[in-house]
Every structure is written in structure tokens, then in C-alpha cells.
Short mmCIF file of C-alpha atoms in Angstrom, two decimals:
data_model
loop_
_atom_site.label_atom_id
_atom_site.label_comp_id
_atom_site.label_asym_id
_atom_site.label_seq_id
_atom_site.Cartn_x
_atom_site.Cartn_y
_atom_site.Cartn_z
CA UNK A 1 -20.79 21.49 -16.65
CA UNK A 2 -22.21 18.05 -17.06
CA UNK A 3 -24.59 16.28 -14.25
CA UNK A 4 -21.94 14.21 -13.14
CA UNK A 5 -19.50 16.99 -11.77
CA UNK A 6 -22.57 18.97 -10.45
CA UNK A 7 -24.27 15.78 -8.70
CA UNK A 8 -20.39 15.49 -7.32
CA UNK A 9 -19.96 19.26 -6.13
CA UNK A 10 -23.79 18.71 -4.90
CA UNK A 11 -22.69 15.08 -2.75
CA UNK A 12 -19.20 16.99 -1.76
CA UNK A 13 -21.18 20.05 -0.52
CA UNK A 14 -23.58 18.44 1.54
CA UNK A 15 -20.27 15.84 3.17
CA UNK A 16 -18.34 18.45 3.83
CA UNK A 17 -21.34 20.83 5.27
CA UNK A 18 -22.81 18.06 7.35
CA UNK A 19 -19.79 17.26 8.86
CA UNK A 20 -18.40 20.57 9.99
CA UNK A 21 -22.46 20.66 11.64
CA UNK A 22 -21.17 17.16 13.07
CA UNK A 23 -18.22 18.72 14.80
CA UNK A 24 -19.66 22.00 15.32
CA UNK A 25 -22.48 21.30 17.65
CA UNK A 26 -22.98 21.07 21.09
CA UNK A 27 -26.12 18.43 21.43
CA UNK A 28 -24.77 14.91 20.58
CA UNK A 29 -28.01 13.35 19.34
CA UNK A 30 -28.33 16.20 16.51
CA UNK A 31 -24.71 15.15 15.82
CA UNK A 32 -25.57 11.30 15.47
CA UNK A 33 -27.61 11.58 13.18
CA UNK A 34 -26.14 14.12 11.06
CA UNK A 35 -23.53 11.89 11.01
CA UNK A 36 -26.01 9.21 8.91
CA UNK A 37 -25.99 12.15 6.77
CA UNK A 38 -22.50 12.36 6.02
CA UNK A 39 -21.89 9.49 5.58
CA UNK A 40 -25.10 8.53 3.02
CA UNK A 41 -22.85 11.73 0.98
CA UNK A 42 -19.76 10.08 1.46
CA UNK A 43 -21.14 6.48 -0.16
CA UNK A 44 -22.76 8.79 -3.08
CA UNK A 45 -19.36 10.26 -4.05
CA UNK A 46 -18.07 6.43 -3.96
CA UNK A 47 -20.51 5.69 -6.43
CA UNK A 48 -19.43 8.74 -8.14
CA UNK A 49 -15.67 7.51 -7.92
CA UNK A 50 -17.31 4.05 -10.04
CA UNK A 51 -16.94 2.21 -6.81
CA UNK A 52 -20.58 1.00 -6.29
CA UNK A 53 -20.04 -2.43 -4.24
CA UNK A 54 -17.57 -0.12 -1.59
CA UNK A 55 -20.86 2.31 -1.65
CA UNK A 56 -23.24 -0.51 -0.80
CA UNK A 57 -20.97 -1.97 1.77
CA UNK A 58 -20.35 1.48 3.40
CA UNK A 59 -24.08 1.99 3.44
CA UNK A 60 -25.18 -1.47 4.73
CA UNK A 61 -22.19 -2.06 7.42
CA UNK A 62 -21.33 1.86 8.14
CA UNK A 63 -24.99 3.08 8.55
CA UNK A 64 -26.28 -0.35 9.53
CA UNK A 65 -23.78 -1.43 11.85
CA UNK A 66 -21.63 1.34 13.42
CA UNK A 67 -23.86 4.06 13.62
CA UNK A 68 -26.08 1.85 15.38
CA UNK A 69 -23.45 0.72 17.48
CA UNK A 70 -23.00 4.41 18.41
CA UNK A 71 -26.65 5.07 19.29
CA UNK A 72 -26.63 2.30 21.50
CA UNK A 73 -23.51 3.72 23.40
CA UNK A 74 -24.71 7.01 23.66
CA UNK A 75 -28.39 5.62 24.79
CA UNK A 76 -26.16 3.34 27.32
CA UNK A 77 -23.93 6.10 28.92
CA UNK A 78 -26.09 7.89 30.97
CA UNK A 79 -28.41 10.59 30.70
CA UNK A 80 -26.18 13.87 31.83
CA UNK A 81 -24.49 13.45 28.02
CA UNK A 82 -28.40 15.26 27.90
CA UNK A 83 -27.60 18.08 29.55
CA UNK A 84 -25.23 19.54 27.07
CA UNK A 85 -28.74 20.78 25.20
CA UNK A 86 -29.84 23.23 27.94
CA UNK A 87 -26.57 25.00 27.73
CA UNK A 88 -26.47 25.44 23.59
CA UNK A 89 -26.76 29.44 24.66
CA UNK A 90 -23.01 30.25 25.31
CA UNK A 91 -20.50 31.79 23.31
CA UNK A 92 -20.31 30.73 19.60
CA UNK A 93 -16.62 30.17 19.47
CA UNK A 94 -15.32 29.03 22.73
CA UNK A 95 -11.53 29.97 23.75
CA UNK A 96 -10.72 26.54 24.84
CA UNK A 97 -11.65 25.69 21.31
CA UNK A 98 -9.05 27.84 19.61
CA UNK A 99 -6.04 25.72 19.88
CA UNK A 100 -7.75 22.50 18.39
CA UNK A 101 -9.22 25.24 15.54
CA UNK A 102 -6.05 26.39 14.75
CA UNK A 103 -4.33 22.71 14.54
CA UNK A 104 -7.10 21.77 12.24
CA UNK A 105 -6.55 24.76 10.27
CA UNK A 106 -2.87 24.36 9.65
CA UNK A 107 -3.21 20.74 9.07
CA UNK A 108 -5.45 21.64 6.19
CA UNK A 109 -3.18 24.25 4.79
CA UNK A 110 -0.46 21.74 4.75
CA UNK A 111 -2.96 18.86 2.96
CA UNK A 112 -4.23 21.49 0.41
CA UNK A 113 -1.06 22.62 -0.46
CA UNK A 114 0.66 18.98 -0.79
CA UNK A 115 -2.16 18.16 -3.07
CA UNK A 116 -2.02 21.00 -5.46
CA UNK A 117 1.59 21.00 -5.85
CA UNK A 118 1.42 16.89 -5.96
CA UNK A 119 -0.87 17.32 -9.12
CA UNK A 120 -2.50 13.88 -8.89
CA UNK A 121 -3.88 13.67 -12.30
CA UNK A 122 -0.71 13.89 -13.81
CA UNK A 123 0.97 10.92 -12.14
CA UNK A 124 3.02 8.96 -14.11
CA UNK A 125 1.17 5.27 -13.09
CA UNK A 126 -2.44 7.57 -13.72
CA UNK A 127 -1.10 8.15 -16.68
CA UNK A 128 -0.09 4.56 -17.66
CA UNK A 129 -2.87 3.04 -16.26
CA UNK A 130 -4.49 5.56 -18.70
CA UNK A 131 -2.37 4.45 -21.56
CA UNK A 132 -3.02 0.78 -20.94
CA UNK A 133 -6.89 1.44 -20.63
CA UNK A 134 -6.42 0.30 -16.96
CA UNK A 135 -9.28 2.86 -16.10
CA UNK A 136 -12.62 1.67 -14.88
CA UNK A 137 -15.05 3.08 -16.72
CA UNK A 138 -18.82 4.17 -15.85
CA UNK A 139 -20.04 1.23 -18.29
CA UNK A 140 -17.54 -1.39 -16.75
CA UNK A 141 -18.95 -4.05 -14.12
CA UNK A 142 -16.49 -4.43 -10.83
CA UNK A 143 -17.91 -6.25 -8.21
CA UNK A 144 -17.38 -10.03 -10.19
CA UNK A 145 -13.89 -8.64 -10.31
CA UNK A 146 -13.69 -7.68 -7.02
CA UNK A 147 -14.55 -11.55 -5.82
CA UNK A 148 -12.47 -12.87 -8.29
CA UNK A 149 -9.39 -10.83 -6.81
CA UNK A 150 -10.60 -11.27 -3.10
CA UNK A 151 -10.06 -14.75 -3.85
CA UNK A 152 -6.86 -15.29 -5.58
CA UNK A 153 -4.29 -11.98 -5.25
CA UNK A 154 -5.84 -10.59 -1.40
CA UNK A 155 -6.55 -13.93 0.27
CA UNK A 156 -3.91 -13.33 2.75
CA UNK A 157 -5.53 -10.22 4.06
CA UNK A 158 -8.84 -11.64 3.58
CA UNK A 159 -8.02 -14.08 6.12
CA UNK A 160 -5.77 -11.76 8.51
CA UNK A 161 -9.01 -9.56 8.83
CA UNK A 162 -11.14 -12.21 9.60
CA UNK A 163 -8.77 -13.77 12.43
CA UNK A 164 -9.10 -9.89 13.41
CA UNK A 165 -12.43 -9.58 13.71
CA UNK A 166 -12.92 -12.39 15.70
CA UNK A 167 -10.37 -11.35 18.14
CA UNK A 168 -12.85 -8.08 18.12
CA UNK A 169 -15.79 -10.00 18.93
CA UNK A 170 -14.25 -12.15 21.71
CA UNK A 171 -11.93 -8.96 23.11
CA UNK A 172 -15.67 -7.27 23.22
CA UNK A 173 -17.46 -9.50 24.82
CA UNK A 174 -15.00 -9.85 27.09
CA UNK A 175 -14.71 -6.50 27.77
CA UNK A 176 -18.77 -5.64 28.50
CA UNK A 177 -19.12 -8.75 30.82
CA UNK A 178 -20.65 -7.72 33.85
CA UNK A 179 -17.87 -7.36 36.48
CA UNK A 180 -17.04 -9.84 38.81
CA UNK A 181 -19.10 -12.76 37.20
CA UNK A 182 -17.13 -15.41 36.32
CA UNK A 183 -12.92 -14.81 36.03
CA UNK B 1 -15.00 13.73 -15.54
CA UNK B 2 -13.96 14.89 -11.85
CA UNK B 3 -10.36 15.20 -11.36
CA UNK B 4 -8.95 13.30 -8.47
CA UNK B 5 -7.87 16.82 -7.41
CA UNK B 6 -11.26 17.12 -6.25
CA UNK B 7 -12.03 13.83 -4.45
CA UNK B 8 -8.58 15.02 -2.41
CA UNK B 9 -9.22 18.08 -1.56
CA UNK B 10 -12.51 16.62 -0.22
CA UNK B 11 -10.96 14.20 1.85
CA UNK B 12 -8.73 16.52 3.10
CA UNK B 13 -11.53 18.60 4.66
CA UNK B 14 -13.06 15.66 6.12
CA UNK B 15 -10.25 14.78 7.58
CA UNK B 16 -9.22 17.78 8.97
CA UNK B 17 -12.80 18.07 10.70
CA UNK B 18 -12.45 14.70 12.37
CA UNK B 19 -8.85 15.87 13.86
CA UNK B 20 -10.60 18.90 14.96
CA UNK B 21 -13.36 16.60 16.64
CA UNK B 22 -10.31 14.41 18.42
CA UNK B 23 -8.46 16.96 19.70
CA UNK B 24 -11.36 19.08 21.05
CA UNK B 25 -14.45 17.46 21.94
CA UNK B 26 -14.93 16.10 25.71
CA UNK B 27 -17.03 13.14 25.03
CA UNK B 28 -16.04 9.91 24.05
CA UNK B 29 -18.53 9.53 21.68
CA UNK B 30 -17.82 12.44 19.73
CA UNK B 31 -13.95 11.64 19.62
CA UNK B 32 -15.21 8.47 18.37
CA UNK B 33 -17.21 9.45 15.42
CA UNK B 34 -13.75 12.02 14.26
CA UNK B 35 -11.92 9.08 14.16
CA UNK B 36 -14.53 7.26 12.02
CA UNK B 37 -14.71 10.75 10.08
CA UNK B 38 -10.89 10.63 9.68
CA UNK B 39 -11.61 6.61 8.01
CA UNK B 40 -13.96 8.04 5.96
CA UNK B 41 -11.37 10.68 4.39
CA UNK B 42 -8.89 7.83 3.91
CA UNK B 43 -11.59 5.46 2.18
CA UNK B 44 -12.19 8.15 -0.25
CA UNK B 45 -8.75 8.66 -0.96
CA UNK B 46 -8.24 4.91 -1.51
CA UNK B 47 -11.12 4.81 -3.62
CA UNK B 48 -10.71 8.16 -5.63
CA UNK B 49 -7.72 6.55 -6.83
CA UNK B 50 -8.59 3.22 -7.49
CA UNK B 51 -10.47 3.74 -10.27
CA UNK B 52 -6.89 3.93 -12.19
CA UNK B 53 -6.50 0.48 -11.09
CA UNK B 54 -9.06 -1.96 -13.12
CA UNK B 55 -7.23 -5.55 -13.25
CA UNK B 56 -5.85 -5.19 -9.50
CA UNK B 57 -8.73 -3.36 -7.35
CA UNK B 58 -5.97 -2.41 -5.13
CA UNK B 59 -7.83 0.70 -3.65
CA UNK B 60 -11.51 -0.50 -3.64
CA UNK B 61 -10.28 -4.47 -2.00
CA UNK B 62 -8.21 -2.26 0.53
CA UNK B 63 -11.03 0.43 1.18
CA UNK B 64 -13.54 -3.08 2.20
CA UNK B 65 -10.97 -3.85 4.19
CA UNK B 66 -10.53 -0.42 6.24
CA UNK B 67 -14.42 -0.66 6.36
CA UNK B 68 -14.10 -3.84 8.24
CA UNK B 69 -11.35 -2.73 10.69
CA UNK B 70 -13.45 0.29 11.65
CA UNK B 71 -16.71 -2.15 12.21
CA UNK B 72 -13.97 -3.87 14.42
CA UNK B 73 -12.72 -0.63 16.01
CA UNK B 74 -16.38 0.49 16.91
CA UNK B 75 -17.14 -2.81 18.45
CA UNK B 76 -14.50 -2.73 20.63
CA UNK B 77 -14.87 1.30 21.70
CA UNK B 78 -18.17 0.75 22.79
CA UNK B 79 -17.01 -2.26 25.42
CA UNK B 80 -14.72 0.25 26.32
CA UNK B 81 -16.83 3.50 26.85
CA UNK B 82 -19.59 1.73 28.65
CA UNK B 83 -16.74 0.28 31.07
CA UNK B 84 -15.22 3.20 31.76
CA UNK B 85 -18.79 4.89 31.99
CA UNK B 86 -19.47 1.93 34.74
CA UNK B 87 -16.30 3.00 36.92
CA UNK B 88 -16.09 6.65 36.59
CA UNK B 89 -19.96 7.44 36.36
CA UNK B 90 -18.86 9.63 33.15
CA UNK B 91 -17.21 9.47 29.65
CA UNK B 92 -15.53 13.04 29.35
CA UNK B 93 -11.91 11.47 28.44
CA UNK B 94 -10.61 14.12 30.08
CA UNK B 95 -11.62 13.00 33.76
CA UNK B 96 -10.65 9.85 33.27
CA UNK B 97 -7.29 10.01 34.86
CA UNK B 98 -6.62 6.85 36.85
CA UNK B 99 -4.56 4.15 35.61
CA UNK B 100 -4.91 1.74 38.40
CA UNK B 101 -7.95 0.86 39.97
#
């Protein structure tokens, strides 16, 4: 096994882990911030996947921006969101939790078994793109490609996202406006 | 080298722990970060397999761009949570069960 497949299981281990903590605890501030952990895993096995400028922007605008974001609206909302710690001592597995656990479940039956019978390695465009040498590989540098092709084949969604996110910034502040000010 | 088998049978997990965290969870925040778990999955997907794509970047250019819309997506949640937070003095989604005002 070489380090590269057991840094991967080691990165997909500690995603997968630190999210099921994520969703399986009751105190939302221990889930916040194992959240940063997940998703610090999550830009490793990007990097892994020889996509290092989508691992730098998930790290700088993911854990920079929307994880802050989230502190700030849980630090915003009130402090009975608190009170969820005193109570951490009730059953493990709650029964109004069982239908949502078993809807998870199947949905991951149905993924895992659409994936192994898809066989994704043997595609026949993975396997041209193979054949052509249209494979990034570990020694290959992206990101001046990545500009390059932002600028000339994706310009049109370029610019649709950033009408988009200015829409986002004025719908925002428009929304968190203190009521009643000025309509 | 890792299979994509691998990188999808990762994001599968990941994404069926963020449906999990929709469907169950009774704060808003918490149904907030599934859905940004559920992104996650799909990023990974998008960029497991664009490593097969060298000249186009179809999968990494469309991953940045998912990125973006959920920076977008956040933004606007929060204006909403700490609105409805303001008028119903609570954010379980499940009490929140008036339309008009």
C-alpha cells in the first residue's frame, strides 16, 4: 500500500468519522467546530484528487467564510440553543430519530449499490481520456489552466455567478435590516 | 492510485449524513450545515472525476462554482434564521408554522 492510498483512507476516515460526530451530537457548538474538521479532511482528499486550487479555495472561503458565518448565527440566535448541553444524558438513540435513520440508511444502500454496479473506473470517456493522456497527473500544474479556461470556455457562468452573488448580498442585506426602518 | 470507486463511496456517506441531519435535526443551524455537508459530497464527486478531464477542467471550474453558490446560500440563511429568530423568539423549524404575519 503506498502513502498516497493510506494518507487517503487516513483523510476519508477522519471526514467520514467527524461528520457522523457532526450529526450525531446533541450540543451545537461541539458540532461547529467539528464541522471545521470535516471539512479541513474534505479539502485534503481534494488535494488528494490533484485538485489543489479547489482545496485552497474550499479552505480559505469554506472555513474562512461560511463557517464563520455560522458561528455568528448561532452566537446571534439566542442563548436557549445552550440548553441542549444540560440534557446530553437521555437515551442514546432516540425513537423520533428512527425514521430519519432509516431514510438515511436506505438512501445509502441505494448510492452504494449504484456505484458498485456503475463501475466508474471503467467508463468508456475515463477510459479515453486515459487513452488520450487527458489525465492530470500529480506532476502536472492546473491552476494557470484553470484561469485560462475561466476566461475563455466558462465566462458565461463566470458572469451568471457573479450577477448571483450580488443579488445574495443585496437580498441579505435586505433581509437583516432592522424592521420597520426605512420601506 | 485511488480508484474513483473510493472518492464515491466517500461522498456517498457524506451525503447520506447530511440528509440524515435535514430530515432530523430541530435547529436551523444544524439543518444548515447537512445541506452544506450534502455540497461537500457533490464537490467531491465533481472533483474525483475531474481529474479525467485535463484540457477542459469541467469538474474542478464547476466545483469553484458550487463553492460560490453555497458562500451565497449561507449568506442568505443567516438573514433568514436571525429573522425568523426575531419573530418567533426561536429557530426550531419545526415551530415555525405561520405563513402570514
Amino acid at each position: 500500500m503506498s502513502l498516497v492510498q493510506l494518507l487517503f483512507y487516513l483523510m476519508a476516515f477522519i471526514a467520514v468519522a467527524s461528520a457522523l460526530f457532526v450529526a450525531a451530537t446533541k450540543n451545537l457548538v461541539r458540532s461547529i467546530f467539528m464541522f471545521f474538521v470535516t471539512l479541513f479532511a474534505l479539502a485534503g482528499l481534494y488535494v488528494l484528487a490533484l485538485a489543489d486550487f479547489v482545496a485552497i479555495t474550499q479552505v480559505v472561503i469554506y472555513v474562512g467564510g461560511i463557517l464563520v458565518l455560522i458561528l455568528f448565527a448561532f452566537m446571534l440566535s439566542g442563548k436557549e440553543t445552550l440548553n441542549a448541553v444540560g440534557e446530553l444524558k437521555r437515551k442514546f438513540i432516540n425513537i423520533n430519530k428512527l425514521p430519519a435513520i432509516i431514510l438515511a440508511g436506505l438512501f445509502l444502500a441505494v448510492l452504494i449499490t449504484v456505484i458498485f454496479r456503475i463501475d466508474a473506473d471503467n467508463l468508456a470517456w475515463i477510459k479515453k481520456a486515459q487513452f488520450t493522456k487527458n489525465v492530470i497527473l500529480p506532476t502536472s500544474a492546473t491552476t494557470e489552466n484553470i484561469g485560462v479556461n475561466l476566461m475563455t470556455r466558462y465566462l458565461l457562468p463566470f458572469e451568471a455567478v457573479s450577477v448571483l452573488l450580488m443579488v445574495a448580498l443585496i437580498g441579505a442585506a435586505h433581509l437583516s435590516r432592522k424592521e420597520g426602518s426605512s420601506l | 492510485m485511488i480508484s474513483l470507486t473510493d472518492f464515491l463511496i466517500v461522498g456517498a456517506v457524506l451525503f447520506c449524513t447530511g440528509m440524515y441531519m435535514i430530515v432530523s435535526k430541530q435547529n436551523a443551524i444544524q439543518v444548515l450545515i447537512g445541506i452544506e455537508l450534502m455540497l461537500n459530497a457533490a464537490i467531491l464527486n465533481l472533483v474525483a472525476f475531474g481529474k479525467y478531464d485535463r484540457m477542459d477542467n469541467g469538474g474542478q471550474m464547476f466545483s469553484l462554482f458550487a463553492i460560490v453558490l453555497a458562500a451565497a446560500t449561507t449568506a442568505v440563511a443567516l438573514a433568514i434564521i436571525l429573522n425568523v429568530y426575531k419573530r418567533f423568539k426561536t429557530i426550531d423549524p419545526g415551530q415555525v408554522d405561520k405563513l402570514r404575519d
